[in-house]
XYZ file of C-alpha atoms in Angstrom:
241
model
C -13.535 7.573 -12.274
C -14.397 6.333 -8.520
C -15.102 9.450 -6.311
C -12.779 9.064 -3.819
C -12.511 10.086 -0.147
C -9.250 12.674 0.098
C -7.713 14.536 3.250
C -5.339 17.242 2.604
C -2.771 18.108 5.708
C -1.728 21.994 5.698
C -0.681 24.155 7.932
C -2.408 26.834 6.014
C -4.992 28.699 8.027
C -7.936 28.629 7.724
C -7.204 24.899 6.247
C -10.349 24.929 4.285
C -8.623 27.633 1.849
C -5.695 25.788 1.073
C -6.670 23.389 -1.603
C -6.722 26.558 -4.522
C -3.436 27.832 -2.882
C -1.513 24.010 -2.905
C -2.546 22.218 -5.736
C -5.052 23.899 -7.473
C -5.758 21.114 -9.986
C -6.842 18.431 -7.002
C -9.561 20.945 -6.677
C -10.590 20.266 -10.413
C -11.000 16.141 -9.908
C -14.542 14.784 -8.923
C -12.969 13.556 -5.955
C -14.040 14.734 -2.474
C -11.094 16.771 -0.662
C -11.184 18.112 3.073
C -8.548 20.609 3.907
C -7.512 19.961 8.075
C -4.564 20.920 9.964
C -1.822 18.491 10.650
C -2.147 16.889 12.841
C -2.420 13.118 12.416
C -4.353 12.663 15.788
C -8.128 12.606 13.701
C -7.086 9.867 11.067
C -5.767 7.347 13.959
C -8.583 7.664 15.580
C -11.059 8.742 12.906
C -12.051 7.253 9.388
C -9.944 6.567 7.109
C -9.870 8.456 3.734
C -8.821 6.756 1.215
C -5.954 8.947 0.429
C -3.782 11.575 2.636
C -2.393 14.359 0.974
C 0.562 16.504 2.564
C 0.989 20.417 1.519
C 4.629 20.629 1.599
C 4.697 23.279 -0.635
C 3.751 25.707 2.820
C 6.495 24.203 4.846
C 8.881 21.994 4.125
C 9.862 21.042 7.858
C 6.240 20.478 8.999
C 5.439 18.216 6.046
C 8.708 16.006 6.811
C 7.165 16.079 10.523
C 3.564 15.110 9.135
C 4.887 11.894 7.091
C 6.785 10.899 9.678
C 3.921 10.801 12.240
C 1.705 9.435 9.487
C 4.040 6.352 9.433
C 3.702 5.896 13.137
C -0.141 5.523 13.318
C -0.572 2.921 10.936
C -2.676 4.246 8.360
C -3.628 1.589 5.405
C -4.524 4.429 3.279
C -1.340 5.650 0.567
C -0.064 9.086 1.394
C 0.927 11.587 -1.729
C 3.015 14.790 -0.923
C 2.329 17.760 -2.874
C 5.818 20.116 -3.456
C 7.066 23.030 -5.285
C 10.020 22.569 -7.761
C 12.256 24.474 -5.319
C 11.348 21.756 -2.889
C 12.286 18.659 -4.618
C 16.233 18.672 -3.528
C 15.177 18.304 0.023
C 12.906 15.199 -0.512
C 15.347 12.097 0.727
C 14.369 8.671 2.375
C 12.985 10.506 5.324
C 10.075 11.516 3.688
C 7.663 7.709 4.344
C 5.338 8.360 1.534
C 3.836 6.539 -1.267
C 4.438 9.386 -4.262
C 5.245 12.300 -4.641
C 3.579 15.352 -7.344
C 4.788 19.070 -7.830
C 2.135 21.608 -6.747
C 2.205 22.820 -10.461
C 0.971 19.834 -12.144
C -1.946 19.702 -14.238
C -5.466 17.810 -13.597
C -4.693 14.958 -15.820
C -1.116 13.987 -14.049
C -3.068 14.380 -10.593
C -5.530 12.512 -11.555
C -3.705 9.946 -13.129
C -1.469 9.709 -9.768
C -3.978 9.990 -7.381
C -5.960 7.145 -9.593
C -2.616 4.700 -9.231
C -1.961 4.824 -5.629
C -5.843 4.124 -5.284
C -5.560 0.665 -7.223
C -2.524 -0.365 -5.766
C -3.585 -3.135 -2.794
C -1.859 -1.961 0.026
C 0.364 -4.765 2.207
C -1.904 -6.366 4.271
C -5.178 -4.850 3.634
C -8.121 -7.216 2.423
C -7.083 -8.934 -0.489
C -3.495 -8.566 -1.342
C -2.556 -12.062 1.430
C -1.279 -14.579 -1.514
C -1.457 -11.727 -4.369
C 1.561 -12.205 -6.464
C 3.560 -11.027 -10.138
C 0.784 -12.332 -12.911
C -1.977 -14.299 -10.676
C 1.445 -16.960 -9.837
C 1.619 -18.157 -6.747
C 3.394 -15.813 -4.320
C 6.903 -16.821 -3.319
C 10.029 -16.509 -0.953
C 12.736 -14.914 -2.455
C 15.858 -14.689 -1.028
C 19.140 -12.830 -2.120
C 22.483 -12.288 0.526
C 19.963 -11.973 4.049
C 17.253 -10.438 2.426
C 14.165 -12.091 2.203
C 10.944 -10.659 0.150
C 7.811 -12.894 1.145
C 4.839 -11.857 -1.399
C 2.268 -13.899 0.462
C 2.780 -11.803 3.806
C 3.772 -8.264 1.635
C 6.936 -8.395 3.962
C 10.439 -8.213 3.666
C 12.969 -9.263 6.400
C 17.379 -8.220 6.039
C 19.163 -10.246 8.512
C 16.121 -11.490 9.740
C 15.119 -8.257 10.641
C 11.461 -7.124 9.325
C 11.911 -3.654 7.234
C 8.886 -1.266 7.133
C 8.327 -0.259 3.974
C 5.990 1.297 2.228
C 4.103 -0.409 -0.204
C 5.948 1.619 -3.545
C 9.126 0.693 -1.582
C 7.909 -3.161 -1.119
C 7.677 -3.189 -4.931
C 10.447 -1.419 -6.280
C 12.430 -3.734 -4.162
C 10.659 -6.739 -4.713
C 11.121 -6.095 -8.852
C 14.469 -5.901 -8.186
C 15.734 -8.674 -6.272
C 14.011 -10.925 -8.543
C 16.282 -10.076 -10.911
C 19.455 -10.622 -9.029
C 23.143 -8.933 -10.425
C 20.554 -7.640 -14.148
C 20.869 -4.380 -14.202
C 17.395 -2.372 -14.698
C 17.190 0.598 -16.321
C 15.208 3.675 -14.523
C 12.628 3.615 -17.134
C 11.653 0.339 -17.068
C 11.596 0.306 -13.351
C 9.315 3.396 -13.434
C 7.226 1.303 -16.087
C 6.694 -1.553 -13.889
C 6.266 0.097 -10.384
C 4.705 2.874 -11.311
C 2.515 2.100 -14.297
C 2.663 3.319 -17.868
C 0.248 6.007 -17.553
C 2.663 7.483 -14.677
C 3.037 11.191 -15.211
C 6.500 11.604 -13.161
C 10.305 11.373 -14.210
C 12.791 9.007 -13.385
C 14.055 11.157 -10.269
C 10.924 9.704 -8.688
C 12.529 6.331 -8.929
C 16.295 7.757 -7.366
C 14.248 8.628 -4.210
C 12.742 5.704 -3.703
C 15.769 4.140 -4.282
C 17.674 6.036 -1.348
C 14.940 5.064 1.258
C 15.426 1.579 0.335
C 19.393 1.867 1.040
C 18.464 4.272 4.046
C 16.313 1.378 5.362
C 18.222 -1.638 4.136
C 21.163 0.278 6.419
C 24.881 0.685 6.079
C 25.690 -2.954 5.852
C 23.210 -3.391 2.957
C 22.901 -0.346 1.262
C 25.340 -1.492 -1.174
C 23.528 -4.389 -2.442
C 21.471 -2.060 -4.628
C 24.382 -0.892 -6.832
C 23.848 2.034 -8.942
C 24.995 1.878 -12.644
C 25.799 5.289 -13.540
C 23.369 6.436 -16.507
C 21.459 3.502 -16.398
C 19.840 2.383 -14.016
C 20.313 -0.203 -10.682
C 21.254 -3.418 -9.595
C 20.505 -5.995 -6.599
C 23.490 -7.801 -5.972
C 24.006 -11.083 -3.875
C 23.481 -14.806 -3.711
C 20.250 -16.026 -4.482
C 19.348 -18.633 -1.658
C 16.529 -21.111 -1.525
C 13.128 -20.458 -1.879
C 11.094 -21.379 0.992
């Protein structure tokens, strides 16, 4: 495994305590991980890490804040949250982040997360500019007014450009190339997340309400949900272009 750069946002004091306290298994990986305040002013301005972890299992309201302001700065790098169980029913689509792991999780599932968001390219970072599904050429896709455009990692609704993150790019991208076939959870979580992904399906039901939070009111309803099952992107597939 790559040793990786890792930054871990607390509001634990002193900070540099907080990594036995929040996730005591990150502490186990190879990987190097500083503990800082947060406050998102260093990594603007700073060097990147190559991942940004969030302690919301300290506070709940300043780790919303913190992955908010992370979104603003535009940071390359994926951010994971770290949460207690108790936590999970406030985590909605106003938490911007990239995944998502409960503070009691074992080395292996940390690892195994923290080693996915690493390989993923991120959208428009070196390298991913004409990346597309099985080395094709990247494509255009169009269903109702939303437009997914792999070469450029971007996605447009009404025009519109929609930041997403780059979990939220894919999830949506898997499923409007399937237009009105209805996915299961599973195999979503398969192809977004990788089969060596540690988390349950609920991962894929958050992601799922940023997109309609994002896609807004007069879209949200394009990704219908099919009770039990899974999802579906509804709408008129237009021309490719």
């Amino acid at each position: 495994m790559a040793v990786a750069d890792l930054v871990l946002l607390t509001p634990r004091t002193p900070a540099d305590t907080a990594v036995p306290e929040v996730a005591p298994s990150l502490g186990l990986l190879p990987h190097t991980v500083t503990a800082r305040p947060m406050d998102v002013g260093p990594l603007a301005t700073g060097v990147e890490p190559d991942l940004v972890v969030v302690d919301a299992v300290t506070d709940l309201v300043a780790a919303r804040g913190t992955v908010r302001s992370l979104e603003t700065v535009g940071l390359s790098c994926p951010v994971l949250v770290v949460v207690s169980v108790d936590g999970l029913s406030v985590i909605d689509e106003r938490w911007p982040m990239d995944d998502l792991v409960l503070c009691t999780a074992g080395p292996a599932e940390i690892s195994a997360r923290v080693r996915l968001l690493l390989a993923r390219p991120r959208p428009g970072a070196p390298g991913t500019q004409g990346a597309a599904e099985d080395g094709a050429e990247p494509e255009t896709i169009r269903v109702a007014d939303v437009v997914v455009d792999e070469a450029s990692w971007s996605v447009r609704a009404g025009g519109v450009p929609l930041d997403l993150t780059f979990k939220e790019f894919e999830l949506l991208r898997y499923l409007v190339q399937r237009p009105g076939r209805v996915v299961t959870r599973d195999i979503l979580l398969q192809e977004v997340w990788g089969l060596d992904y540690y988390g349950g399906t609920r991962t894929v039901d958050v992601h799922i309400r940023r997109l309609r939070a994002k896609l807004g009111p007069e879209r949200e309803s394009l990704i219908g949900t099919i009770r039990g099952v899974g999802y579906r992107f509804s709408g008129p597939r237009g021309d490719e272009s």
